[in-house]
Amino acid sequence: MLKSLNKAALFALATAGVVLTGPSAAQAEYPEKPVTMVIPLGAGGSHDLNARIITSIVPSYLGQAMIVRLTPGAGGQKGTQEVARSPADGYTLLFTHNYIDMLQQYVESVPYEPMKDFVPIARVNYAPVSIIVRADSPYQTFEELVAAAKADPGQLQLGHSGNWGAFFVPAAQIMKKLDVVVNLVPYQGGGPALQSLLSGDSDVTLAFPSAIGELLEAGKIRVLATAGDTPLYEGVPTFSEVGITGDIGFMHRFVLAPAGTPQEVVDKLTVAFEEMSKDETFAKLMSRLGESVDHMTGAEYQKLREQQAEDYQELVKNLTSQ
């Protein structure tokens, strides 16, 4: 059959083949399927709550659904490694924070290289931490909590979201500044740490506004102090007012993609998250959580990320020095 075809006919068939098979790949535009956003923390924490809002709004600007997958473990390393080893095609993203991303590498060996294995897409916001106790706690003020810790070193149980994580670091910084000792108990994320407080397994914990708004309104917890020098809640002192100065207790929430993700995919994700940050519904939903919208593009956040790497290396030296 082929022997009977002349060159013109063969060329026509070859061209037809290109038309039938080539453009399906060439014309395919990202994203063709849902995008998975991995959270390297447990359910019920601030990342989980923020992600539910993000994934309800960003599809309008991305053109595909976004699915949340919680992958806690090893202080955030399990989920982070999963994304680092995922195909660099834009279909698996990481929603993480500055302590997991830039600090952990200085306290233990991690199975990935943060600066080499990821490219930032967007910083969604950053949030100040609060020190909280149960409503029935005997500690009415931050000063009473500190006095109890000094009177009986190591007896107060402070549940946190994992070693060298978003709650461990400010807790350790506060202990060092105020010369107190509490028992730091790790959990797989802020949600489990909060549940440990509510169940009575711990005496105190730290949390972000998105995780405690409903509990505070329901009268189940008491906030003793909040990070920074701007009051968050009426009648609750800031860290500055109780003698805790410096850059302590702030968490940046941001999205990373595996290194090597095509630039056109990074660009499309960048635009989608930037448009989401301007969305009025997004702003309203974040406000209901008690969270702000503090968007930065991936390129902008990368500069801050590099500075964090330097700062955290020094921080770890200071916290671990005797």
Tab-separated table of C-alpha atoms in Angstrom, residues 121-311:
chain	number	residue	atom	x	y	z
A	121	ILE	CA	4.096	32.029	43.825
A	122	ALA	CA	2.540	34.449	46.316
A	123	ARG	CA	2.419	35.491	49.930
A	124	VAL	CA	-1.217	35.590	50.948
A	125	ASN	CA	-0.865	37.311	54.320
A	126	TYR	CA	0.915	37.340	57.640
A	127	ALA	CA	-0.569	37.086	61.093
A	128	PRO	CA	0.322	37.895	64.722
A	129	VAL	CA	0.145	35.091	67.251
A	130	SER	CA	-1.858	35.184	70.493
A	131	ILE	CA	-1.148	33.497	73.828
A	132	ILE	CA	-4.324	31.801	75.006
A	133	VAL	CA	-5.663	29.729	77.906
A	134	ARG	CA	-9.040	28.083	78.550
A	135	ALA	CA	-11.778	30.289	79.915
A	136	ASP	CA	-11.703	28.313	83.172
A	137	SER	CA	-7.943	28.715	83.553
A	138	PRO	CA	-6.740	30.156	86.870
A	139	TYR	CA	-4.529	32.560	84.910
A	140	GLN	CA	-6.439	35.765	84.297
A	141	THR	CA	-3.510	37.776	82.948
A	142	PHE	CA	-0.218	37.228	81.187
A	143	GLU	CA	1.604	38.360	84.314
A	144	GLU	CA	-0.110	35.636	86.371
A	145	LEU	CA	0.926	33.021	83.792
A	146	VAL	CA	4.548	34.174	83.913
A	147	ALA	CA	4.507	34.222	87.729
A	148	ALA	CA	3.243	30.620	87.797
A	149	ALA	CA	5.949	29.528	85.361
A	150	LYS	CA	8.656	31.128	87.473
A	151	ALA	CA	7.276	29.685	90.689
A	152	ASP	CA	7.256	26.123	89.342
A	153	PRO	CA	9.651	25.826	86.364
A	154	GLY	CA	8.733	23.203	83.777
A	155	GLN	CA	5.309	22.387	85.171
A	156	LEU	CA	3.147	24.462	82.859
A	157	GLN	CA	2.262	22.491	79.717
A	158	LEU	CA	2.419	24.540	76.511
A	159	GLY	CA	1.079	22.725	73.457
A	160	HIS	CA	2.523	23.873	70.138
A	161	SER	CA	2.361	23.043	66.437
A	162	GLY	CA	5.679	21.192	66.135
A	163	ASN	CA	9.316	21.698	67.037
A	164	TRP	CA	10.760	24.858	65.511
A	165	GLY	CA	7.358	25.715	64.082
A	166	ALA	CA	5.096	28.758	64.191
A	167	PHE	CA	4.292	28.405	67.910
A	168	PHE	CA	7.463	26.755	69.188
A	169	VAL	CA	9.737	29.580	68.034
A	170	PRO	CA	7.889	32.509	69.657
A	171	ALA	CA	7.337	30.404	72.781
A	172	ALA	CA	11.070	29.700	73.000
A	173	GLN	CA	11.875	33.362	72.340
A	174	ILE	CA	9.486	34.487	75.077
A	175	MET	CA	10.918	31.969	77.550
A	176	LYS	CA	14.416	33.240	76.835
A	177	LYS	CA	13.473	36.910	77.111
A	178	LEU	CA	11.497	36.500	80.358
A	179	ASP	CA	13.748	33.824	81.856
A	180	VAL	CA	10.965	31.301	82.420
A	181	VAL	CA	10.705	27.572	81.713
A	182	VAL	CA	7.578	25.728	80.538
A	183	ASN	CA	7.178	22.225	79.151
A	184	LEU	CA	6.851	22.516	75.363
A	185	VAL	CA	4.653	19.689	74.025
A	186	PRO	CA	4.583	19.208	70.216
A	187	TYR	CA	1.478	18.400	68.166
A	188	GLN	CA	0.987	17.945	64.420
A	189	GLY	CA	-0.207	21.460	63.707
A	190	GLY	CA	-2.017	24.346	65.346
A	191	GLY	CA	-5.398	22.596	65.247
A	192	PRO	CA	-4.289	19.622	67.356
A	193	ALA	CA	-2.423	21.975	69.705
A	194	LEU	CA	-5.601	23.994	70.192
A	195	GLN	CA	-7.607	20.850	70.851
A	196	SER	CA	-5.086	19.817	73.492
A	197	LEU	CA	-5.776	23.076	75.293
A	198	LEU	CA	-9.549	22.719	75.076
A	199	SER	CA	-9.428	19.120	76.315
A	200	GLY	CA	-7.272	20.038	79.291
A	201	ASP	CA	-4.146	18.225	78.133
A	202	SER	CA	-2.203	21.485	78.105
A	203	ASP	CA	-2.392	24.705	80.115
A	204	VAL	CA	-1.562	27.249	77.449
A	205	THR	CA	-0.973	27.462	73.716
A	206	LEU	CA	-0.467	29.974	70.945
A	207	ALA	CA	-2.851	30.547	68.049
A	208	PHE	CA	-3.670	32.873	65.183
A	209	PRO	CA	-6.853	34.943	64.849
A	210	SER	CA	-8.457	32.671	62.249
A	211	ALA	CA	-8.315	29.701	64.599
A	212	ILE	CA	-9.705	31.325	67.731
A	213	GLY	CA	-12.391	33.790	66.641
A	214	GLU	CA	-15.371	31.516	67.248
A	215	LEU	CA	-13.900	30.103	70.470
A	216	LEU	CA	-13.325	33.593	71.811
A	217	GLU	CA	-16.848	34.661	70.878
A	218	ALA	CA	-18.254	31.545	72.533
A	219	GLY	CA	-16.346	32.297	75.725
A	220	LYS	CA	-14.268	29.110	75.644
A	221	ILE	CA	-10.834	30.721	75.720
A	222	ARG	CA	-9.080	33.770	77.117
A	223	VAL	CA	-6.428	35.741	75.219
A	224	LEU	CA	-3.603	36.918	77.475
A	225	ALA	CA	-1.398	38.782	74.993
A	226	THR	CA	-0.926	39.297	71.255
A	227	ALA	CA	2.195	39.771	69.136
A	228	GLY	CA	3.438	43.152	68.042
A	229	ASP	CA	2.509	46.585	69.322
A	230	THR	CA	-0.924	46.967	67.711
A	231	PRO	CA	-3.847	45.756	69.884
A	232	LEU	CA	-6.014	43.033	68.352
A	233	TYR	CA	-8.609	42.600	71.083
A	234	GLU	CA	-10.082	45.109	73.500
A	235	GLY	CA	-8.484	44.885	76.918
A	236	VAL	CA	-5.759	42.461	75.777
A	237	PRO	CA	-2.167	43.744	76.035
A	238	THR	CA	0.313	43.492	73.193
A	239	PHE	CA	3.680	41.777	73.520
A	240	SER	CA	5.303	45.206	73.643
A	241	GLU	CA	3.128	46.172	76.607
A	242	VAL	CA	4.109	43.076	78.601
A	243	GLY	CA	7.826	43.491	77.915
A	244	ILE	CA	8.299	41.246	74.881
A	245	THR	CA	10.042	43.393	72.291
A	246	GLY	CA	11.411	42.548	68.865
A	247	ASP	CA	10.091	40.696	65.820
A	248	ILE	CA	8.429	37.835	67.686
A	249	GLY	CA	5.271	35.924	66.825
A	250	PHE	CA	4.524	36.702	63.171
A	251	MET	CA	3.770	34.045	60.574
A	252	HIS	CA	3.828	34.552	56.813
A	253	ARG	CA	1.508	32.298	54.798
A	254	PHE	CA	2.535	31.696	51.213
A	255	VAL	CA	2.355	29.367	48.231
A	256	LEU	CA	5.336	27.588	46.662
A	257	ALA	CA	5.660	25.482	43.523
A	258	PRO	CA	8.344	22.879	42.771
A	259	ALA	CA	11.480	24.349	41.208
A	260	GLY	CA	11.528	23.934	37.459
A	261	THR	CA	7.853	24.779	37.042
A	262	PRO	CA	7.547	26.404	33.588
A	263	GLN	CA	7.596	30.189	33.727
A	264	GLU	CA	4.287	30.466	31.886
A	265	VAL	CA	2.684	28.311	34.591
A	266	VAL	CA	4.281	30.381	37.359
A	267	ASP	CA	3.021	33.518	35.627
A	268	LYS	CA	-0.537	32.204	35.402
A	269	LEU	CA	-0.542	31.214	39.067
A	270	THR	CA	0.961	34.571	40.003
A	271	VAL	CA	-1.809	36.445	38.217
A	272	ALA	CA	-4.526	34.226	39.705
A	273	PHE	CA	-3.363	34.804	43.288
A	274	GLU	CA	-2.892	38.515	42.683
A	275	GLU	CA	-6.425	38.829	41.307
A	276	MET	CA	-7.745	36.810	44.236
A	277	SER	CA	-6.126	39.281	46.649
A	278	LYS	CA	-8.228	42.081	45.112
A	279	ASP	CA	-11.468	40.116	45.273
A	280	GLU	CA	-14.036	41.736	47.608
A	281	THR	CA	-15.534	38.400	48.635
A	282	PHE	CA	-12.079	37.093	49.516
A	283	ALA	CA	-11.414	40.159	51.669
A	284	LYS	CA	-14.757	39.759	53.464
A	285	LEU	CA	-14.220	36.068	54.166
A	286	MET	CA	-10.701	36.692	55.459
A	287	SER	CA	-11.995	39.483	57.663
A	288	ARG	CA	-14.549	37.123	59.189
A	289	LEU	CA	-11.655	34.867	60.138
A	290	GLY	CA	-9.922	37.804	61.752
A	291	GLU	CA	-7.221	37.697	59.082
A	292	SER	CA	-5.836	40.440	56.881
A	293	VAL	CA	-4.943	40.311	53.183
A	294	ASP	CA	-1.284	41.210	52.709
A	295	HIS	CA	-0.452	40.033	49.226
A	296	MET	CA	3.045	39.909	47.793
A	297	THR	CA	4.025	38.385	44.465
A	298	GLY	CA	6.388	35.446	44.538
A	299	ALA	CA	9.239	37.603	43.232
A	300	GLU	CA	8.638	40.170	45.977
A	301	TYR	CA	8.388	37.547	48.693
A	302	GLN	CA	11.571	35.820	47.487
A	303	LYS	CA	13.571	38.863	48.603
A	304	LEU	CA	11.998	38.696	52.057
A	305	ARG	CA	12.492	34.917	52.066
A	306	GLU	CA	16.220	35.360	51.529
A	307	GLN	CA	16.376	37.833	54.395
A	308	GLN	CA	14.438	35.422	56.628
A	309	ALA	CA	17.006	32.734	55.896
A	310	GLU	CA	19.750	34.967	57.274
A	311	ASP	CA	17.693	36.098	60.250
